[in-house]
Short mmCIF file of C-alpha atoms and ligand atoms in Angstrom, two decimals:
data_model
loop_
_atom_site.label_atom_id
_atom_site.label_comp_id
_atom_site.label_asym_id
_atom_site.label_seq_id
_atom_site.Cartn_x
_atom_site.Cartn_y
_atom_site.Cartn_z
CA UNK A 1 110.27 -16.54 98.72
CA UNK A 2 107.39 -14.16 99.70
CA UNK A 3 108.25 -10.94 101.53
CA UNK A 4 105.93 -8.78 103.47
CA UNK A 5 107.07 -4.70 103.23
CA UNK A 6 105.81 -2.64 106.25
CA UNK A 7 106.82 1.11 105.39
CA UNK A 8 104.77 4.11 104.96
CA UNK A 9 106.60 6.19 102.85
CA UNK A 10 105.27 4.70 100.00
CA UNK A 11 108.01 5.98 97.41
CA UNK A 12 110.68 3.80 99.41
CA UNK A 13 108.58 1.14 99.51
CA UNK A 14 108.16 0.83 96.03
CA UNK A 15 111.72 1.16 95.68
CA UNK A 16 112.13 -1.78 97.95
CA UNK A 17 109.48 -3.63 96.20
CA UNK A 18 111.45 -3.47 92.99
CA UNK A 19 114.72 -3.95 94.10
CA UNK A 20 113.62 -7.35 95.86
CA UNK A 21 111.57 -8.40 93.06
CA UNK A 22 114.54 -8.00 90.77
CA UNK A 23 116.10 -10.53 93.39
CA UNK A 24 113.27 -13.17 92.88
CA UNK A 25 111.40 -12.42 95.41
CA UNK A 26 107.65 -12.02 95.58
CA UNK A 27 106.90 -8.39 97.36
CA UNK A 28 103.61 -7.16 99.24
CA UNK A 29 103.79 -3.86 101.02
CA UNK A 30 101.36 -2.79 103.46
CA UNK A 31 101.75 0.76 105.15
CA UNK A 32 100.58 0.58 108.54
CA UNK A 33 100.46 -1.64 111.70
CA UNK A 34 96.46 -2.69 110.77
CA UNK A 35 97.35 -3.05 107.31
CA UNK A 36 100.66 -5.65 108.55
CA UNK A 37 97.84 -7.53 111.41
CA UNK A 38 95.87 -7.96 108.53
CA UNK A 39 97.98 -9.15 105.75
CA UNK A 40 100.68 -11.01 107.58
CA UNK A 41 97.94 -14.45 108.36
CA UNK A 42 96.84 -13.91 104.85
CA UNK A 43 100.15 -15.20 103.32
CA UNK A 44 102.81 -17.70 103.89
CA UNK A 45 105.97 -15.49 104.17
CA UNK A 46 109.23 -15.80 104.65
CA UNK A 47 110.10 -12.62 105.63
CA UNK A 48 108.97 -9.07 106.77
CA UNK A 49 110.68 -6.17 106.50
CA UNK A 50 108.99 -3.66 108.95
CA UNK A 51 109.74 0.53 109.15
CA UNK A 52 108.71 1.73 113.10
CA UNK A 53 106.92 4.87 112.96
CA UNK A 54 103.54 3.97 111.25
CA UNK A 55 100.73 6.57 111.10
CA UNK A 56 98.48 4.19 113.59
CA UNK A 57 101.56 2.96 115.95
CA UNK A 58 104.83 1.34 116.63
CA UNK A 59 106.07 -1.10 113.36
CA UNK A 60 107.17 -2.79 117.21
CA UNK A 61 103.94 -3.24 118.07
CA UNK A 62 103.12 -5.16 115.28
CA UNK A 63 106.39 -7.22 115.91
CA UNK A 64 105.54 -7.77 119.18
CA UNK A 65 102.34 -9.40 118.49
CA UNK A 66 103.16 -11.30 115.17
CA UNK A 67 105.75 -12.82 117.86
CA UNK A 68 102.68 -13.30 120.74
CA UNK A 69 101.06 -15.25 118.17
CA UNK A 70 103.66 -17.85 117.41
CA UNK A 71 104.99 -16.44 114.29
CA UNK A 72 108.60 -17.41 113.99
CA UNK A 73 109.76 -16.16 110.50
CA UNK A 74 112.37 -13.27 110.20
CA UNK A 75 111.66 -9.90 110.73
CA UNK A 76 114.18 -7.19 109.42
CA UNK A 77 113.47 -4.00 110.91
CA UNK A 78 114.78 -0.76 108.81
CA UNK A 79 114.20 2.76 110.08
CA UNK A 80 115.65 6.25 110.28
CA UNK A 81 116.23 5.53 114.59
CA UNK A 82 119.88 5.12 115.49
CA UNK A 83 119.72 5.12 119.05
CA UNK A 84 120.84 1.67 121.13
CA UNK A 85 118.01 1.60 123.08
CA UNK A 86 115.38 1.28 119.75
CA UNK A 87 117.65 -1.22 118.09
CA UNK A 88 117.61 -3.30 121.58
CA UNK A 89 113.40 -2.62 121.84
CA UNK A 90 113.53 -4.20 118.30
CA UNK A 91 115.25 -7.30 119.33
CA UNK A 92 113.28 -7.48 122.33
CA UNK A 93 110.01 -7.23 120.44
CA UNK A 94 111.52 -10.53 118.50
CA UNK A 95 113.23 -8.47 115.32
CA UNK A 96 115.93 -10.59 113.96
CA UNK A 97 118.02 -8.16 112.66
CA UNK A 98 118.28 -4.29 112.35
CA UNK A 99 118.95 -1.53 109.59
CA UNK A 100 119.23 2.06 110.04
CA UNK A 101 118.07 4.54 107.27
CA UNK A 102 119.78 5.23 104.62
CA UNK A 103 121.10 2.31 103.45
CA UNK A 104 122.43 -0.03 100.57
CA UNK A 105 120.31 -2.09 99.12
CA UNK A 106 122.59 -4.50 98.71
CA UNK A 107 123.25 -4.22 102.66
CA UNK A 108 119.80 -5.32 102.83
CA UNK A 109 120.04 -8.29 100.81
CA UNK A 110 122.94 -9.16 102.55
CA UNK A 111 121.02 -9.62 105.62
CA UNK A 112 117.98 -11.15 104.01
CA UNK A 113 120.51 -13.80 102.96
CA UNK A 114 121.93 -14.09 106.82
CA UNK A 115 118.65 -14.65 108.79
CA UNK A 116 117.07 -17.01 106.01
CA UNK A 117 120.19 -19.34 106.17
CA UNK A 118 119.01 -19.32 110.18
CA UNK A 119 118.14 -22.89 110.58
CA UNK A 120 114.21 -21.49 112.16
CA UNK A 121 113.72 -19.90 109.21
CA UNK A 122 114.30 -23.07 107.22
CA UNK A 123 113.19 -25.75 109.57
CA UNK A 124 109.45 -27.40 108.55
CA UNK A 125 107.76 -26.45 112.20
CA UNK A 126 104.90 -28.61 112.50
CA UNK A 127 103.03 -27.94 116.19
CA UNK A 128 100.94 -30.75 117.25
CA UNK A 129 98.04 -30.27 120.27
CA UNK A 130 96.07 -33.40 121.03
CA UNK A 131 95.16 -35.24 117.74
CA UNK A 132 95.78 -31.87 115.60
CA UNK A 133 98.82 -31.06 113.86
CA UNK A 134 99.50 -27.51 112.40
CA UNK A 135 101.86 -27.26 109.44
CA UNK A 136 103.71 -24.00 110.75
CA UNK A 137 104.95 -23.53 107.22
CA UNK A 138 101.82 -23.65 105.51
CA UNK A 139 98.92 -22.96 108.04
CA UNK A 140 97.03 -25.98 107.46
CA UNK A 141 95.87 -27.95 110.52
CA UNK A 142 95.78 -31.78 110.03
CA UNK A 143 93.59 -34.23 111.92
CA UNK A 144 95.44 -38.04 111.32
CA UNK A 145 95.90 -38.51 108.09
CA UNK A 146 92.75 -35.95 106.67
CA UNK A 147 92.01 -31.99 106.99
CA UNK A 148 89.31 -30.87 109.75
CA UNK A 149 86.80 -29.42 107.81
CA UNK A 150 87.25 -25.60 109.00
CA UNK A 151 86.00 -21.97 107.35
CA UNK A 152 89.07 -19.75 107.15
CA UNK A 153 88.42 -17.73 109.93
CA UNK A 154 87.98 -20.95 112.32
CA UNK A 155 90.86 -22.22 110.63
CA UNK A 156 92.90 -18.97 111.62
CA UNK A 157 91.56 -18.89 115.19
CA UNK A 158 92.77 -22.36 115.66
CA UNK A 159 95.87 -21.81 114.10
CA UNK A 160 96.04 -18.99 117.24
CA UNK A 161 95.00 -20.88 119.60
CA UNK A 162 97.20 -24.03 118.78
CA UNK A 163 100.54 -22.00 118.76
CA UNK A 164 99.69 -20.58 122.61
CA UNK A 165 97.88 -24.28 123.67
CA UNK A 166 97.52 -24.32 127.55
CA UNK A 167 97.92 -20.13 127.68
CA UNK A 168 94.83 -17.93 127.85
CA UNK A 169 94.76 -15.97 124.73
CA UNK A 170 93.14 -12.92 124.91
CA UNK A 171 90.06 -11.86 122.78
CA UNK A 172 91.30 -8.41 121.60
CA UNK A 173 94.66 -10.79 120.45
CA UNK A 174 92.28 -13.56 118.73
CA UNK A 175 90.29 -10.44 116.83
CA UNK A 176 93.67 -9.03 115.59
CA UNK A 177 94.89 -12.14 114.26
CA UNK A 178 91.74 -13.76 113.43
CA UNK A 179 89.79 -10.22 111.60
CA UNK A 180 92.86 -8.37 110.83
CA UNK A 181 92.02 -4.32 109.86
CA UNK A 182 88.48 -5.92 109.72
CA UNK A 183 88.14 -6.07 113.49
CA UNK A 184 85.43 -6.11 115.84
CA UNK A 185 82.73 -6.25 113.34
CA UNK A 186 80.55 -7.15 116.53
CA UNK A 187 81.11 -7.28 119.95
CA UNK A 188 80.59 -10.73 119.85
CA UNK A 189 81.94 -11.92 116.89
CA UNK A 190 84.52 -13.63 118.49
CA UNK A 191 82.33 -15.10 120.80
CA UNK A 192 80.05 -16.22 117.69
CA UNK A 193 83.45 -17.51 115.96
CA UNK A 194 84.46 -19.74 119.08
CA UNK A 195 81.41 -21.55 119.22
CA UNK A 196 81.09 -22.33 115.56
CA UNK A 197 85.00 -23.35 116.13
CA UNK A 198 84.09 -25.73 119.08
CA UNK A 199 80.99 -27.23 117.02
CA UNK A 200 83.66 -28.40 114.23
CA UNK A 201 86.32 -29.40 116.90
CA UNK A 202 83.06 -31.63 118.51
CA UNK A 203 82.43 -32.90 115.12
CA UNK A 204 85.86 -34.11 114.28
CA UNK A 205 86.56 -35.64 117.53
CA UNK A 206 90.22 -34.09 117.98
CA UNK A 207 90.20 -34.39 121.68
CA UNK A 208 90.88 -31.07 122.43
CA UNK A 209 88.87 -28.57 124.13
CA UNK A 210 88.23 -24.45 124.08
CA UNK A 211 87.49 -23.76 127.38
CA UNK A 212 85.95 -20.13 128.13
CA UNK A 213 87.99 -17.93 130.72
CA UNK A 214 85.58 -15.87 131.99
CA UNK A 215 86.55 -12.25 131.08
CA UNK A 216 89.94 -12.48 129.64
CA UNK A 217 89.19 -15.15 126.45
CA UNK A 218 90.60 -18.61 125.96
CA UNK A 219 92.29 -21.50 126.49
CA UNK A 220 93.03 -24.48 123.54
CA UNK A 221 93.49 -27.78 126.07
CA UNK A 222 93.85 -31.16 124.67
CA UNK A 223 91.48 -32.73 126.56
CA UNK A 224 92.59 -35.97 129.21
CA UNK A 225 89.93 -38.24 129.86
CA1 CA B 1 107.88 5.57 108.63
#
């Protein structure tokens, strides 16, 4: 099991780290909302633990739009807030489960244990648009029985686009999820990195289609005739 620590007090999240990793599990900790954009793609997790006041934003934020972009593992939020309406913003933003500061560890583990018995966070997802399947668990996107032959960053980009098929998804969303804390490189990168995408899509014949809305950014259709 790989766990992804969002907490900026980087004392406690070393003491997380350890604790877990005495538990079995394998620990990353990141300690801000660019940092999490960036390194939650990069890994298959299971989990993330996430604190809410980062020094760039809201550990919500970065809930919110881990959520937007089809990720469905658990997210344990922990933080020093106490008030009813931040614990129901959490669950809104798509936290599974909430811990206020301080706490036991083994309180924590205890609810690691709860919301990775939930049968979502167990259940192989596999998300299939046109002739394109993508392996939810894994991130790979399968074209009948072989791999499209994608770079990472198309691969990622399709991985986005798949999990919102038939919704526009923005480009300011696709740069965060595609680029990470390496975003907007160019203006245009995304552009750049759509076309190469639809070259490779052309090329492999998955009868689907990016179509451009002007604007606002794109839409992944599987295409009907
Ligand atoms: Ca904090």
């Amino acid at each position: 099991m790989r766990v992804l620590v969002i907490e900026d007090q980087l004392r406690f999240a070393q003491l997380l780290k350890d604790c877990l990793e005495q538990g079995g599990f394998v620990v990353d900790t990141v300690d801000s909302v660019a940092g999490f954009n960036a390194q939650a793609p990069a890994q298959d997790y299971d989990l993330f633990i996430v604190d809410l006041g980062l020094p760039d934003g809201d550990g919500l934020q970065a809930i919110r739009s881990y959520r937007d972009a089809g990720g469905t593992k658990p997210v344990i939020v922990v933080t020093a807030r106490n008030m009813v309406n931040d614990l129901v913003n959490g669950l809104d933003c798509g936290a599974d489960d909430f811990l206020t500061k301080p706490f036991h560890i083994e309180a924590l583990k205890a609810r690691i244990r709860a919301v990775l018995r939930r049968p979502q966070a167990i259940q192989k997802k596999e998300h299939c648009v046109g002739r394109l399947k993508l392996d939810q668990e894994t991130g790979e996107i399968h074209f009948e029985d072989g791999n499209v032959a994608l770079s990472p960053a198309e691969r990622r980009l399709l991985a986005v686009l798949m999990r919102r098929a038939g919704s526009v998804v923005s480009k300011s969303l696709i740069d965060g999820q595609v680029n990470g804390s390496d975003r907007c490189c160019t203006p245009n990168a995304v552009e750049q990195l759509v076309s190469r995408l639809r070259k490779s899509l052309a090329r492999a014949e998955v009868g689907v289609d990016v179509k451009t809305v002007r604007g606002i950014g794109y839409v992944l259709e599987e295409r009907t005739h």
